[in-house]
Amino acid sequence: MRKSEYSISNSTIKEEGILIKIKQKYRIITILSLAIIGFAGYYFWYYRTIDIQEVPVIARMQDKRFSGKVIAIQPMGEIEKTHIDSISRLFKELYDIETKVLPVIPIPKKTFMEDRKQYSAGLLNDYLAGQRKNYFKLMGVIDEDMAVPAHAYLFGLASLSRDVFVVSLTRLRESYYHRKENSKLFRSRLYKITMHEYGHTFGLSHCLSTGTCLMRFIGSVRDLDYSDCGFCWVCCQRIRLP
Ligand SMILES: [Zn+2]
Ligand SMILES: [Zn+2]
């Protein structure tokens, strides 16, 4: 009797051992699957590359107050025309605003900071402010590195009270960071920084929300990729205030 009890309990122990092994196997498979799904989700969520047609309605600032207005785009220095065309398309399709591309001019020499070997974004905006005339906004575009005294570099800078802003293409490229070029990511960054600086010209300061609003401070290219393609509800309301 004792022997059979012993043999029963022995086989039970064996079965339990197999069950534990199977459970462990499934646990590992489950953890691995979750990790893979999580990583893939994070990757696609983190790199929110956008194209105009993918921008949700909330990000579109189509407003009757802006109808008939013209945004002038001033390319400065050597710039590929396709990038300027992309910006024109952005304003037309997203905001229903006409753009006028001004003839390319050399980057004003006085805006170059010899000591830092960068262009001064503040001085570029000063220059643009003197050229704005009756344009609704004047956007400057350069393909050189730029900065302000307080920052090592900038992707863009807006002058809140003068309706001008400038964007630099240099650090939007993956190749700048010694990574493989990605034209979609570049275009997405160009759209985002243009919309961010454009938002500033409506008096929007940096958004303090904890979300991914496009008006949050952008300190690195990762911030730019992380940010959403539109403004949060609070920023939208602030723009629409009479
Ligand atoms: Zn900003
Ligand atoms: Zn916001």
Short mmCIF file of C-alpha atoms and ligand atoms in Angstrom, two decimals:
data_model
loop_
_atom_site.label_atom_id
_atom_site.label_comp_id
_atom_site.label_asym_id
_atom_site.label_seq_id
_atom_site.Cartn_x
_atom_site.Cartn_y
_atom_site.Cartn_z
CA MET A 1 0.00 0.00 0.00
CA ARG A 2 2.71 2.34 0.99
CA LYS A 3 4.71 1.35 -2.09
CA SER A 4 1.84 2.15 -4.48
CA GLU A 5 1.17 5.41 -2.68
CA TYR A 6 4.81 6.19 -3.14
CA SER A 7 4.72 5.30 -6.87
CA ILE A 8 1.57 7.41 -7.38
CA SER A 9 3.09 10.39 -5.69
CA ASN A 10 6.29 9.83 -7.65
CA SER A 11 4.48 9.94 -11.02
CA THR A 12 2.51 12.99 -9.83
CA ILE A 13 5.76 14.73 -9.05
CA LYS A 14 7.00 13.83 -12.54
CA GLU A 15 3.83 15.20 -14.19
CA GLU A 16 4.01 18.34 -12.12
CA GLY A 17 7.62 18.73 -13.17
CA ILE A 18 6.64 18.47 -16.85
CA LEU A 19 3.77 20.91 -16.29
CA ILE A 20 6.11 23.40 -14.63
CA LYS A 21 8.53 23.05 -17.55
CA ILE A 22 5.72 23.65 -20.08
CA LYS A 23 4.49 26.64 -18.07
CA GLN A 24 8.01 28.06 -17.94
CA LYS A 25 8.36 27.56 -21.70
CA TYR A 26 5.08 29.38 -22.37
CA ARG A 27 6.03 32.09 -19.92
CA ILE A 28 9.30 32.69 -21.77
CA ILE A 29 7.50 32.67 -25.15
CA THR A 30 4.87 35.10 -23.79
CA ILE A 31 7.51 37.44 -22.33
CA LEU A 32 9.53 37.34 -25.57
CA SER A 33 6.41 38.00 -27.70
CA LEU A 34 5.37 40.91 -25.48
CA ALA A 35 8.89 42.32 -25.64
CA ILE A 36 8.93 42.10 -29.46
CA ILE A 37 5.44 43.64 -29.78
CA GLY A 38 6.38 46.33 -27.25
CA PHE A 39 9.62 47.19 -29.03
CA ALA A 40 7.93 47.32 -32.45
CA GLY A 41 5.12 49.48 -31.04
CA TYR A 42 7.58 51.81 -29.34
CA TYR A 43 9.63 52.11 -32.52
CA PHE A 44 6.66 53.03 -34.69
CA TRP A 45 5.19 55.30 -32.03
CA TYR A 46 8.48 57.03 -31.34
CA TYR A 47 9.29 57.85 -34.93
CA ARG A 48 6.09 59.62 -35.88
CA THR A 49 6.98 60.45 -39.41
CA ILE A 50 4.19 62.33 -41.06
CA ASP A 51 3.06 63.27 -44.50
CA ILE A 52 0.59 66.06 -45.08
CA GLN A 53 -2.35 63.77 -45.81
CA GLU A 54 -1.71 61.96 -42.52
CA VAL A 55 -2.02 65.08 -40.39
CA PRO A 56 -5.25 64.92 -38.41
CA VAL A 57 -7.85 67.66 -38.72
CA ILE A 58 -7.00 69.01 -35.26
CA ALA A 59 -3.57 70.07 -36.56
CA ARG A 60 -5.02 72.02 -39.44
CA MET A 61 -5.38 75.70 -38.78
CA GLN A 62 -7.70 76.47 -41.64
CA ASP A 63 -9.39 79.63 -40.55
CA LYS A 64 -11.39 82.23 -42.50
CA ARG A 65 -9.32 84.95 -40.83
CA PHE A 66 -6.38 83.78 -42.93
CA SER A 67 -8.09 83.54 -46.32
CA GLY A 68 -6.47 85.66 -48.99
CA LYS A 69 -3.27 85.94 -46.96
CA VAL A 70 0.09 85.09 -48.48
CA ILE A 71 3.08 83.59 -46.74
CA ALA A 72 6.36 84.48 -48.40
CA ILE A 73 9.17 81.93 -48.37
CA GLN A 74 12.68 83.30 -48.67
CA PRO A 75 15.29 80.67 -49.58
CA MET A 76 18.75 81.85 -48.56
CA GLY A 77 21.95 80.31 -49.86
CA GLU A 78 22.09 76.98 -51.66
CA ILE A 79 18.88 75.04 -51.16
CA GLU A 80 17.24 72.24 -53.11
CA LYS A 81 14.05 73.50 -54.71
CA THR A 82 12.15 70.35 -53.71
CA HIS A 83 12.39 71.34 -50.03
CA ILE A 84 10.89 74.75 -50.75
CA ASP A 85 8.11 73.08 -52.78
CA SER A 86 7.41 70.77 -49.81
CA ILE A 87 6.94 73.79 -47.54
CA SER A 88 4.62 75.49 -50.06
CA ARG A 89 2.56 72.30 -50.24
CA LEU A 90 2.38 72.15 -46.47
CA PHE A 91 0.85 75.63 -46.18
CA LYS A 92 -1.52 75.08 -49.08
CA GLU A 93 -2.82 71.67 -48.05
CA LEU A 94 -2.75 72.11 -44.29
CA TYR A 95 -3.72 75.72 -43.82
CA ASP A 96 -5.18 76.58 -47.24
CA ILE A 97 -2.82 79.52 -47.42
CA GLU A 98 -1.07 80.67 -50.57
CA THR A 99 2.68 80.97 -50.57
CA LYS A 100 4.98 83.07 -52.66
CA VAL A 101 8.48 81.75 -53.12
CA LEU A 102 10.85 84.71 -53.35
CA PRO A 103 13.99 84.57 -55.52
CA VAL A 104 16.93 82.88 -53.79
CA ILE A 105 19.33 85.32 -52.13
CA PRO A 106 22.73 84.73 -50.52
CA ILE A 107 22.64 84.36 -46.74
CA PRO A 108 23.36 87.87 -45.37
CA LYS A 109 27.05 87.90 -44.39
CA LYS A 110 26.46 89.95 -41.27
CA THR A 111 24.41 87.08 -39.80
CA PHE A 112 27.43 84.75 -39.70
CA MET A 113 29.02 84.30 -36.27
CA GLU A 114 32.74 83.88 -37.00
CA ASP A 115 33.55 82.57 -33.53
CA ARG A 116 30.96 79.79 -33.66
CA LYS A 117 31.00 79.12 -37.40
CA GLN A 118 27.21 79.23 -37.38
CA TYR A 119 24.58 81.66 -38.56
CA SER A 120 22.75 83.72 -35.99
CA ALA A 121 19.05 82.84 -36.09
CA GLY A 122 18.22 86.09 -34.28
CA LEU A 123 20.05 88.21 -36.87
CA LEU A 124 18.42 86.24 -39.70
CA ASN A 125 15.01 87.08 -38.23
CA ASP A 126 16.06 90.74 -37.92
CA TYR A 127 16.91 90.69 -41.61
CA LEU A 128 13.63 88.97 -42.53
CA ALA A 129 11.61 91.45 -40.43
CA GLY A 130 12.99 94.24 -42.61
CA GLN A 131 11.85 92.41 -45.76
CA ARG A 132 8.36 91.28 -44.72
CA LYS A 133 6.40 94.09 -46.39
CA ASN A 134 2.71 93.18 -46.51
CA TYR A 135 3.13 89.43 -46.42
CA PHE A 136 1.11 87.64 -43.76
CA LYS A 137 4.26 85.84 -42.60
CA LEU A 138 7.78 85.65 -43.96
CA MET A 139 9.64 82.38 -43.59
CA GLY A 140 13.38 82.16 -44.18
CA VAL A 141 14.99 78.84 -45.09
CA ILE A 142 18.71 78.09 -44.93
CA ASP A 143 20.71 74.91 -45.36
CA GLU A 144 23.44 75.94 -42.92
CA ASP A 145 23.82 75.43 -39.20
CA MET A 146 22.38 78.19 -37.06
CA ALA A 147 22.17 79.07 -33.38
CA VAL A 148 21.52 81.79 -30.82
CA PRO A 149 23.84 82.71 -27.94
CA ALA A 150 21.81 80.66 -25.45
CA HIS A 151 21.70 77.48 -27.53
CA ALA A 152 24.38 75.41 -29.26
CA TYR A 153 22.15 75.00 -32.30
CA LEU A 154 18.60 75.56 -33.48
CA PHE A 155 16.29 73.91 -35.98
CA GLY A 156 14.20 77.05 -36.22
CA LEU A 157 13.47 80.36 -34.57
CA ALA A 158 10.42 82.60 -34.73
CA SER A 159 9.98 86.21 -33.87
CA LEU A 160 6.69 86.27 -32.00
CA SER A 161 5.90 89.91 -32.62
CA ARG A 162 7.24 90.39 -36.14
CA ASP A 163 5.58 87.52 -38.07
CA VAL A 164 8.86 86.13 -39.34
CA PHE A 165 10.61 82.84 -38.70
CA VAL A 166 13.60 80.97 -40.01
CA VAL A 167 14.23 77.24 -40.38
CA SER A 168 17.54 75.45 -40.93
CA LEU A 169 17.58 72.17 -42.86
CA THR A 170 21.07 71.06 -41.84
CA ARG A 171 20.29 69.15 -38.64
CA LEU A 172 17.05 67.68 -39.95
CA ARG A 173 18.98 65.18 -42.05
CA GLU A 174 19.85 61.74 -40.71
CA SER A 175 23.21 61.97 -42.49
CA TYR A 176 24.14 64.84 -40.17
CA TYR A 177 24.15 62.27 -37.36
CA HIS A 178 26.11 59.77 -39.50
CA ARG A 179 23.03 57.66 -40.07
CA LYS A 180 21.50 56.44 -43.31
CA GLU A 181 19.54 59.19 -45.04
CA ASN A 182 15.76 58.91 -44.71
CA SER A 183 13.85 61.31 -46.95
CA LYS A 184 10.48 60.64 -45.32
CA LEU A 185 11.88 61.34 -41.86
CA PHE A 186 13.56 64.48 -43.17
CA ARG A 187 10.31 65.74 -44.71
CA SER A 188 8.43 64.92 -41.52
CA ARG A 189 10.94 66.93 -39.47
CA LEU A 190 10.72 69.81 -41.93
CA TYR A 191 6.91 69.88 -41.61
CA LYS A 192 7.05 69.69 -37.84
CA ILE A 193 9.61 72.45 -37.34
CA THR A 194 7.81 74.67 -39.87
CA MET A 195 4.48 74.17 -38.06
CA HIS A 196 6.16 74.74 -34.68
CA GLU A 197 7.72 78.06 -35.72
CA TYR A 198 4.57 79.07 -37.58
CA GLY A 199 2.65 78.43 -34.34
CA HIS A 200 5.02 80.79 -32.49
CA THR A 201 4.16 83.61 -34.89
CA PHE A 202 0.58 83.46 -33.56
CA GLY A 203 1.92 84.29 -30.13
CA LEU A 204 2.06 80.70 -28.89
CA SER A 205 4.83 80.14 -26.37
CA HIS A 206 6.19 76.68 -25.60
CA CYS A 207 3.49 74.31 -24.45
CA LEU A 208 3.83 72.99 -20.92
CA SER A 209 1.59 69.96 -21.42
CA THR A 210 3.03 66.58 -20.59
CA GLY A 211 1.87 65.18 -23.91
CA THR A 212 3.46 65.32 -27.33
CA CYS A 213 2.11 68.70 -28.48
CA LEU A 214 4.10 70.16 -31.36
CA MET A 215 4.48 73.42 -29.43
CA ARG A 216 6.57 71.81 -26.70
CA PHE A 217 10.21 72.92 -26.56
CA ILE A 218 12.29 71.12 -29.19
CA GLY A 219 15.84 70.67 -27.98
CA SER A 220 16.98 67.77 -30.11
CA VAL A 221 16.10 65.87 -33.23
CA ARG A 222 14.67 63.15 -30.96
CA ASP A 223 12.24 65.71 -29.48
CA LEU A 224 11.20 66.53 -33.01
CA ASP A 225 10.59 62.88 -33.88
CA TYR A 226 8.84 62.28 -30.58
CA SER A 227 6.48 65.23 -30.93
CA ASP A 228 3.07 64.85 -32.43
CA CYS A 229 2.17 66.40 -35.76
CA GLY A 230 -0.35 68.79 -34.26
CA PHE A 231 -1.10 71.18 -31.45
CA CYS A 232 -2.82 70.09 -28.27
CA TRP A 233 -6.33 71.27 -27.46
CA VAL A 234 -5.05 74.06 -25.19
CA CYS A 235 -2.73 75.46 -27.89
CA CYS A 236 -5.53 75.27 -30.49
CA GLN A 237 -7.81 77.22 -28.18
CA ARG A 238 -5.13 79.82 -27.58
CA ILE A 239 -4.68 80.37 -31.31
CA ARG A 240 -8.39 80.71 -31.90
CA LEU A 241 -8.95 83.29 -29.16
CA PRO A 242 -10.10 86.57 -30.72
ZN ZN B 1 9.79 76.87 -30.10
ZN ZN B 2 0.14 72.44 -26.64
#
